[in-house]
Every structure is written in structure tokens, then in C-alpha cells.
JSON list of C-alpha atoms in Angstrom, two decimals:
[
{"chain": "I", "resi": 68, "resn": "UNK", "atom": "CA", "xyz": [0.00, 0.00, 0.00]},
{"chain": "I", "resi": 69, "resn": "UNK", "atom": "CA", "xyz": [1.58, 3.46, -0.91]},
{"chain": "I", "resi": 70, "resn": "UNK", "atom": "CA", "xyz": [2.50, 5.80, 1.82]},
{"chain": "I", "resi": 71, "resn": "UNK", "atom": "CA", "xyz": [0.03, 8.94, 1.60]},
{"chain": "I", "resi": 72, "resn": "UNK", "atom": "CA", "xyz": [1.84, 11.92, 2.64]},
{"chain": "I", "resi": 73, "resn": "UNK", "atom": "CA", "xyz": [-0.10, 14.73, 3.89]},
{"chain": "I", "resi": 74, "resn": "UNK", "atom": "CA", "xyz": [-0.04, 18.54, 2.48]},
{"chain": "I", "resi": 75, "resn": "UNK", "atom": "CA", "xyz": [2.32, 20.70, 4.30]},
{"chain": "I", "resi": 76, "resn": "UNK", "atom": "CA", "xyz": [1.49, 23.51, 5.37]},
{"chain": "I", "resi": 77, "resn": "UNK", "atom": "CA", "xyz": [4.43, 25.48, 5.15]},
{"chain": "I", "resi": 78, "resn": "UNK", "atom": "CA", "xyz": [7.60, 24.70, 2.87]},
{"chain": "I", "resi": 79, "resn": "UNK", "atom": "CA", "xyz": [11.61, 25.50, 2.42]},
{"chain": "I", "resi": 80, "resn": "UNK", "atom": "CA", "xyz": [12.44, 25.31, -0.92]},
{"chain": "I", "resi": 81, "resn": "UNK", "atom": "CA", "xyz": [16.91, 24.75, -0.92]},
{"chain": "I", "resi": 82, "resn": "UNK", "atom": "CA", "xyz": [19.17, 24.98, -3.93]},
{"chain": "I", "resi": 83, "resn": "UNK", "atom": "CA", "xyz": [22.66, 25.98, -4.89]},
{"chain": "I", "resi": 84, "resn": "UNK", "atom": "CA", "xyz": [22.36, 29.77, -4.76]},
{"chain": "I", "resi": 85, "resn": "UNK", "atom": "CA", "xyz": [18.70, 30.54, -4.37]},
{"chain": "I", "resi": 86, "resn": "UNK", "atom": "CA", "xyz": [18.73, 32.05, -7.60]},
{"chain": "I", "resi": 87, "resn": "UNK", "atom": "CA", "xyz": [17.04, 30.09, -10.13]},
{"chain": "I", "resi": 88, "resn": "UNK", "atom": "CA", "xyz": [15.26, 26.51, -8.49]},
{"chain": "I", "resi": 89, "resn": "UNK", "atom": "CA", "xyz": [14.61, 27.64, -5.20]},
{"chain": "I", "resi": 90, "resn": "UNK", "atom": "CA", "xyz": [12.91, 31.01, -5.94]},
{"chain": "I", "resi": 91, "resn": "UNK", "atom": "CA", "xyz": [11.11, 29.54, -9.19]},
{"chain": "I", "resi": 92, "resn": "UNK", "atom": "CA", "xyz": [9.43, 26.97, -6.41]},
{"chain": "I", "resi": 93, "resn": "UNK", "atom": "CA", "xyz": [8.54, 29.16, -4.06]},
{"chain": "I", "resi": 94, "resn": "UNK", "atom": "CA", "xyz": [7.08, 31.16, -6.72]},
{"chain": "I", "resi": 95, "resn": "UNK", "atom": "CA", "xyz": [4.97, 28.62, -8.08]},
{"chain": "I", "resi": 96, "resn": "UNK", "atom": "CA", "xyz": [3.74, 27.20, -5.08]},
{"chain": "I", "resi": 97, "resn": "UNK", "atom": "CA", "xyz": [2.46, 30.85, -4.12]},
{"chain": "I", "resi": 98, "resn": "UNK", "atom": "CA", "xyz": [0.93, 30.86, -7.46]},
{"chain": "I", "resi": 99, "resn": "UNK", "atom": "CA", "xyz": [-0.66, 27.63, -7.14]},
{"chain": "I", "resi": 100, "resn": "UNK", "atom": "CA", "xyz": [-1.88, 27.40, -3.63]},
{"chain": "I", "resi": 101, "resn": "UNK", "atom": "CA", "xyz": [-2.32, 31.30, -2.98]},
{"chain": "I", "resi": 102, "resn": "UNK", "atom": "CA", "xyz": [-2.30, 32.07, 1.09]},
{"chain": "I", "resi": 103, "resn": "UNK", "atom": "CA", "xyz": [-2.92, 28.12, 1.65]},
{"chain": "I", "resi": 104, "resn": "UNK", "atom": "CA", "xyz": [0.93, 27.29, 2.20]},
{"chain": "I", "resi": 105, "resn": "UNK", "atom": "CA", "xyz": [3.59, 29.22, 3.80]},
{"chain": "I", "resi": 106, "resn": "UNK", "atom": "CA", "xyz": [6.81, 29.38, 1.61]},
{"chain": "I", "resi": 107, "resn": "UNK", "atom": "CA", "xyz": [9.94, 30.28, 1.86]},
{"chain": "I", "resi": 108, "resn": "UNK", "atom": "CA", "xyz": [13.38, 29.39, -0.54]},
{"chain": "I", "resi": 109, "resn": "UNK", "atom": "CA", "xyz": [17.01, 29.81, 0.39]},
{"chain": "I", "resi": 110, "resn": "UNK", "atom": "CA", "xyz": [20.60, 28.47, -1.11]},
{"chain": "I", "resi": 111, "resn": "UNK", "atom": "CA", "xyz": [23.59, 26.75, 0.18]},
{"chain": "I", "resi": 112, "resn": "UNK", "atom": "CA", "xyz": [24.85, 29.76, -0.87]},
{"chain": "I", "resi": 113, "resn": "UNK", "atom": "CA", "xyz": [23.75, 33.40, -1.89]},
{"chain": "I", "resi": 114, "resn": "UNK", "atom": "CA", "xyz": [23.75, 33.77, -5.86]},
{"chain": "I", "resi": 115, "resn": "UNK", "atom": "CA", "xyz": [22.86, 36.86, -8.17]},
{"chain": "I", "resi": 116, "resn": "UNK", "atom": "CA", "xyz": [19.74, 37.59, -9.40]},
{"chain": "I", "resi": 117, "resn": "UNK", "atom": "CA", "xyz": [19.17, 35.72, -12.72]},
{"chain": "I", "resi": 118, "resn": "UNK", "atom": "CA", "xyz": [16.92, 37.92, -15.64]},
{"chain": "I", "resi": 119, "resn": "UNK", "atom": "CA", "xyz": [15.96, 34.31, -17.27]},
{"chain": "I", "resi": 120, "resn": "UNK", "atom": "CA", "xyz": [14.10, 33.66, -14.16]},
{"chain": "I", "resi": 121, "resn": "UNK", "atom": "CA", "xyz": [12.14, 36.37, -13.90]},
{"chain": "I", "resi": 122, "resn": "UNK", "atom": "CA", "xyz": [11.16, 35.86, -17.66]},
{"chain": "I", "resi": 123, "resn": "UNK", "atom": "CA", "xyz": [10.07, 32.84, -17.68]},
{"chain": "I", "resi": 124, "resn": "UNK", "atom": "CA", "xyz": [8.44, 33.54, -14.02]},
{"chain": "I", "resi": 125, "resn": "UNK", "atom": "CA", "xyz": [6.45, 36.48, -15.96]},
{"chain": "I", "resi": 126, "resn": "UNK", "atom": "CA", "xyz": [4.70, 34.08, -18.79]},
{"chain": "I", "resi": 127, "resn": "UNK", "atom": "CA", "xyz": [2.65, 32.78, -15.80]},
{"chain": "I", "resi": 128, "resn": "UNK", "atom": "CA", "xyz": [1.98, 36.42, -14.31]},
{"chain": "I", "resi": 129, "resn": "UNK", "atom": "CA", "xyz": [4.36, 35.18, -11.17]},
{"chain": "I", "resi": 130, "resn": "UNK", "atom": "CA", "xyz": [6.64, 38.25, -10.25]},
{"chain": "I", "resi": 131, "resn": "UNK", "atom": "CA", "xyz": [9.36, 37.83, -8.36]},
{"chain": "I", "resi": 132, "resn": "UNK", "atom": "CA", "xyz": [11.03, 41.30, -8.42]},
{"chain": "I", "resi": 133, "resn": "UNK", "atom": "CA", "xyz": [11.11, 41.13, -5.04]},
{"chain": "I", "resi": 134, "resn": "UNK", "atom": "CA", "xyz": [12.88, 38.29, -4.35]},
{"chain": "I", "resi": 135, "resn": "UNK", "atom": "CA", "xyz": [16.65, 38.73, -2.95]},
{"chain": "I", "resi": 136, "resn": "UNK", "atom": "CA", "xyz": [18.95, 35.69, -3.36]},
{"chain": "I", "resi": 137, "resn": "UNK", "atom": "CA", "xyz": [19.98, 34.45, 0.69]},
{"chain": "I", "resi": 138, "resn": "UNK", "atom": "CA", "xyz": [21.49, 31.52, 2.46]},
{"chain": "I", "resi": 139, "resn": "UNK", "atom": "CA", "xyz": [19.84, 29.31, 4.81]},
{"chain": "I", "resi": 140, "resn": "UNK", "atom": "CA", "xyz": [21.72, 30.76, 7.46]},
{"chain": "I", "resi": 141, "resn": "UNK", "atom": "CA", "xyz": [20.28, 34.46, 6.27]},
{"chain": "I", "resi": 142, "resn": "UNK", "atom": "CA", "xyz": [16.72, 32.81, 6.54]},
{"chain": "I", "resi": 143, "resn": "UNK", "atom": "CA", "xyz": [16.59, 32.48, 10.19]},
{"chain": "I", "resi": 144, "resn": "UNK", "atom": "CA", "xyz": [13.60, 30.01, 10.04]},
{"chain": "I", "resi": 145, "resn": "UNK", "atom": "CA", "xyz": [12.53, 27.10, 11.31]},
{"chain": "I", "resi": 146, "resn": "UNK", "atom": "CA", "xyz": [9.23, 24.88, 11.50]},
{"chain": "I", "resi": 147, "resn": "UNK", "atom": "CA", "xyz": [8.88, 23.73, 8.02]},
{"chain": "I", "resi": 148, "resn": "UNK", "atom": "CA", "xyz": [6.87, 21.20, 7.83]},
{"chain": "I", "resi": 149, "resn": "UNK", "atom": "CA", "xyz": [8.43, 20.15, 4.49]},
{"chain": "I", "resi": 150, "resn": "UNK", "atom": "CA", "xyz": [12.07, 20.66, 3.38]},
{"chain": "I", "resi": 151, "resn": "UNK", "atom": "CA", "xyz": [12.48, 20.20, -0.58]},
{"chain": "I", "resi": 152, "resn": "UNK", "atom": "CA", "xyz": [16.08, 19.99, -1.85]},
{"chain": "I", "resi": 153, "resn": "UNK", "atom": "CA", "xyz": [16.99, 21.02, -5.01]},
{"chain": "I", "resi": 154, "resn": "UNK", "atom": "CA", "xyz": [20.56, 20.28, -5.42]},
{"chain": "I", "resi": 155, "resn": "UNK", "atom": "CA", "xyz": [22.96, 17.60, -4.36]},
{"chain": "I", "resi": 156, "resn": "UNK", "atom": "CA", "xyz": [24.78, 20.30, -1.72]},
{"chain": "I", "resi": 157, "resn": "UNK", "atom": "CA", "xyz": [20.90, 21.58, -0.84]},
{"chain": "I", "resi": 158, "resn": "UNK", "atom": "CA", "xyz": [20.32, 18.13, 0.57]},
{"chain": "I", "resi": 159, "resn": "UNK", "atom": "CA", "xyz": [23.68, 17.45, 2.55]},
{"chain": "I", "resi": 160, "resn": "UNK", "atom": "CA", "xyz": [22.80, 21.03, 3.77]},
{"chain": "I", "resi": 161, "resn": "UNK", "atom": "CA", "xyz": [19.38, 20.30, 4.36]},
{"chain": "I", "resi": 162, "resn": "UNK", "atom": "CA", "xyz": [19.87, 16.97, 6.40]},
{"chain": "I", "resi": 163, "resn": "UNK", "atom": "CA", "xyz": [22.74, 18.23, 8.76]},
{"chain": "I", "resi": 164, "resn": "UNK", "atom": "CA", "xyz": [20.76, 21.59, 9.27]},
{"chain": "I", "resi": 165, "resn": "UNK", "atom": "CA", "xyz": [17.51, 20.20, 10.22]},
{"chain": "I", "resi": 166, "resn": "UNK", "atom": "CA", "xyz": [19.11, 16.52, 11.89]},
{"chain": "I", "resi": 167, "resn": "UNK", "atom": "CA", "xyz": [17.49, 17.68, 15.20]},
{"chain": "I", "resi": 168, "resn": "UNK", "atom": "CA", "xyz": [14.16, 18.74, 13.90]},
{"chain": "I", "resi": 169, "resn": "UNK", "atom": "CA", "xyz": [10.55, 17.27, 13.56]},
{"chain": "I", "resi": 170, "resn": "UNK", "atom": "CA", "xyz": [10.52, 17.91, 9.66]},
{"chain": "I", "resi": 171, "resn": "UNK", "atom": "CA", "xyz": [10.05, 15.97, 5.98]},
{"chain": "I", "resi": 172, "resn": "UNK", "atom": "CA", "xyz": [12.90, 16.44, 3.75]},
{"chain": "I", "resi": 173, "resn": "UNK", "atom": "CA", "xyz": [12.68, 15.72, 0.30]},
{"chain": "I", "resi": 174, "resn": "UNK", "atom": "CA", "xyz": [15.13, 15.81, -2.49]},
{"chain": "I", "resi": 175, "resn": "UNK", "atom": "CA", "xyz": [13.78, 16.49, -5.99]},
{"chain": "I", "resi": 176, "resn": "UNK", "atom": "CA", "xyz": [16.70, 16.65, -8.05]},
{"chain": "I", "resi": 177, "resn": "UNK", "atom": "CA", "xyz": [16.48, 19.33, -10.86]},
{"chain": "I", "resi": 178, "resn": "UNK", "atom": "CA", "xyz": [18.67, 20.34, -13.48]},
{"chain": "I", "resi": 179, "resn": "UNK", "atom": "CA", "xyz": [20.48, 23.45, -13.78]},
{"chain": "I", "resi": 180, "resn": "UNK", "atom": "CA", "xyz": [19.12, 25.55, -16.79]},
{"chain": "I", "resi": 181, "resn": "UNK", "atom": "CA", "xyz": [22.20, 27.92, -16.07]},
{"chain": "I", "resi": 182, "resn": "UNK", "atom": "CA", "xyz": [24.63, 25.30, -17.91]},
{"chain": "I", "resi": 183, "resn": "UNK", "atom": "CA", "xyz": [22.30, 25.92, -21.17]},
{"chain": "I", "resi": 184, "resn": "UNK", "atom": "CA", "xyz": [24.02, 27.01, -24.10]},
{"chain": "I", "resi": 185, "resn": "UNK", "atom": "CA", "xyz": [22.90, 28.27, -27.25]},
{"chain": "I", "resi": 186, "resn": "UNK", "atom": "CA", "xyz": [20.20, 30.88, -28.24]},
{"chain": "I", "resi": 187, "resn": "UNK", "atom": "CA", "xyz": [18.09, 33.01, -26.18]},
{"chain": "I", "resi": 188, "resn": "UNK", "atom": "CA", "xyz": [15.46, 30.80, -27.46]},
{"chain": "I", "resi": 189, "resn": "UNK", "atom": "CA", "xyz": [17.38, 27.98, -26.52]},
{"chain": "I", "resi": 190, "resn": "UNK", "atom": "CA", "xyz": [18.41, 29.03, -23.13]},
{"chain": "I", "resi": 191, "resn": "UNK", "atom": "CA", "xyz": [14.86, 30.44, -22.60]},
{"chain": "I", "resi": 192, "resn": "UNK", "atom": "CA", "xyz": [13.70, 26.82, -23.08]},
{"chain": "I", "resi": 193, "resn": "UNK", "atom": "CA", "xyz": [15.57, 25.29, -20.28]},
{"chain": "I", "resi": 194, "resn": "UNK", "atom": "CA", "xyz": [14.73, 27.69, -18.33]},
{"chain": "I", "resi": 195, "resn": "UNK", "atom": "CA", "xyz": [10.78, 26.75, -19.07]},
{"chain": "I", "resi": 196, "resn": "UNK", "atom": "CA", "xyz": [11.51, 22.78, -18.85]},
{"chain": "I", "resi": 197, "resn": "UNK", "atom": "CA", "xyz": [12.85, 23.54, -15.17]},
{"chain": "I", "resi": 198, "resn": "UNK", "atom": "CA", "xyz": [9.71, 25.75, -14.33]},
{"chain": "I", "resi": 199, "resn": "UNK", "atom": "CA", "xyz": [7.14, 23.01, -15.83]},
{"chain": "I", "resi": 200, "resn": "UNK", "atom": "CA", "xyz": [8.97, 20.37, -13.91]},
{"chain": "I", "resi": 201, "resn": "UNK", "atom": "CA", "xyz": [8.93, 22.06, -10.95]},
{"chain": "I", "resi": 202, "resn": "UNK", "atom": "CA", "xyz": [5.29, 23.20, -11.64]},
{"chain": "I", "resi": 203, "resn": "UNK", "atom": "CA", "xyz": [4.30, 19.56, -12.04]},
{"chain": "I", "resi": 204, "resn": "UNK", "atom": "CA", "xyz": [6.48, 18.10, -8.97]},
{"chain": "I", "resi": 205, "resn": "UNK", "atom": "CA", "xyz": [4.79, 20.84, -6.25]},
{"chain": "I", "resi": 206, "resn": "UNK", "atom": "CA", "xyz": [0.98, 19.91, -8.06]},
{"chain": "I", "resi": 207, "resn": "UNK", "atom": "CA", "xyz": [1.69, 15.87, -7.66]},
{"chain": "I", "resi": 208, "resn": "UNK", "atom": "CA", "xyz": [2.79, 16.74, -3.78]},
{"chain": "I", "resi": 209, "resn": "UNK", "atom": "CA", "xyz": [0.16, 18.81, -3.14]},
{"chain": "I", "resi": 210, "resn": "UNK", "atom": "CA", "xyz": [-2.74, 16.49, -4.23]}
]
């Protein structure tokens, strides 16, 4: 019998440099369960703000203009009731960080659309495939 895991009700988002996975997350879990789940996202470490994020971000109407790359340690939060990893370093973070706590940790490894290459078109592509993953990953949890 499969394990039924229950909706959190408030989620950490983790990747590399809370740039690109991490923020596109957070964003899309605001967009799809508006005021229902708390949400934060953080990195391992603090990146630059990336203008392929926002873009693709935009096509759905999610704006994250606001949104300031940080660290887990510039977070200062606790009580997640869900902890999803991005990145191979995200997890290792993620698992010693939260060892003592009461809280789910998943790892949902996704690809790094900064390694693209190519066109604007091309680059603006993966870029999309990581948001539609992600998009589809947060909808199946949710359910």
C-alpha cells in the first residue's frame, strides 16, 4: 500500500544559490496554492539575481522582483513542515541543518538551466523545462 503523505502547510524550498530553483518553487507554489501554504526558498549559498528567471516567471503572471537571493543561514527560520532539496549540496545542507528537527525532507533533483548554451530561445527553453517540472512536482505533492 503506498505511503500517503499529507499537504504541508508550510515549505523551504533549498538549492545551490537561491537564484534560479529555489525562488522559481517558491514562486509557483504561491501561485498555485495562494495564502494556503507558507513558503519560503534559500541556497547553500547566496547567488545573483538571474533575468531568465524572472522571464520565464512572468509568462505565468508570477513576479518575483522582489525576491533577494539568501542563504539558509540568512533565513533564520525554522518549522517547516516540508524541506524540498533542489541540489545535491541543498540536501547534505538540508539533512545536517535540520538533523534535530521534527521535519520531511525531500530531495527532488532538478537540473540546472544555467549550464544551457545556445540561443536566447534555446536558453529560454531550459529555463521553461525547469519551471514546468517544478510546476508539475509541487501539483503531484500537493494532491
Amino acid at each position: 500500500m503506498a505511503e500517503i503523505m499529507s499537504r504541508p502547510s508550510s515549505i523551504l524550498f533549498i538549492c545551490r544559490m537561491n537564484a534560479v530553483r529555489s525562488p522559481m518553487a517558491e514562486g509557483l507554489t504561491n501561485l498555485l496554492f495562494p495564502k494556503q501554504v507558507y513558503t519560503r526558498s534559500c541556497g547553500v549559498f547566496a547567488g545573483e539575481r538571474d533575468p531568465f528567471v524572472d522571464s520565464v516567471m512572468d509568462e505565468l503572471g508570477v513576479d518575483l522582483g522582489n525576491h533577494q537571493p539568501k542563504t539558509f543561514e540568512d533565513l533564520a527560520e525554522e518549522g517547516f513542515d516540508l524541506v524540498v532539496t533542489l541540489a545535491p549540496e541543498a540536501h547534505h545542507m538540508a539533512l545536517e541543518q535540520t538533523r534535530t528537527q521534527h521535519v520531511d525532507v525531500e530531495y527532488w533533483p532538478t537540473i540546472d538551466p544555467t549550464v544551457a548554451t545556445g540561443s536566447r530561445a534555446q536558453i529560454m527553453d531550459a529555463y521553461r523545462m525547469v519551471r514546468d517540472t517544478l510546476k508539475r512536482k509541487i501539483e503531484q505533492r500537493m494532491q
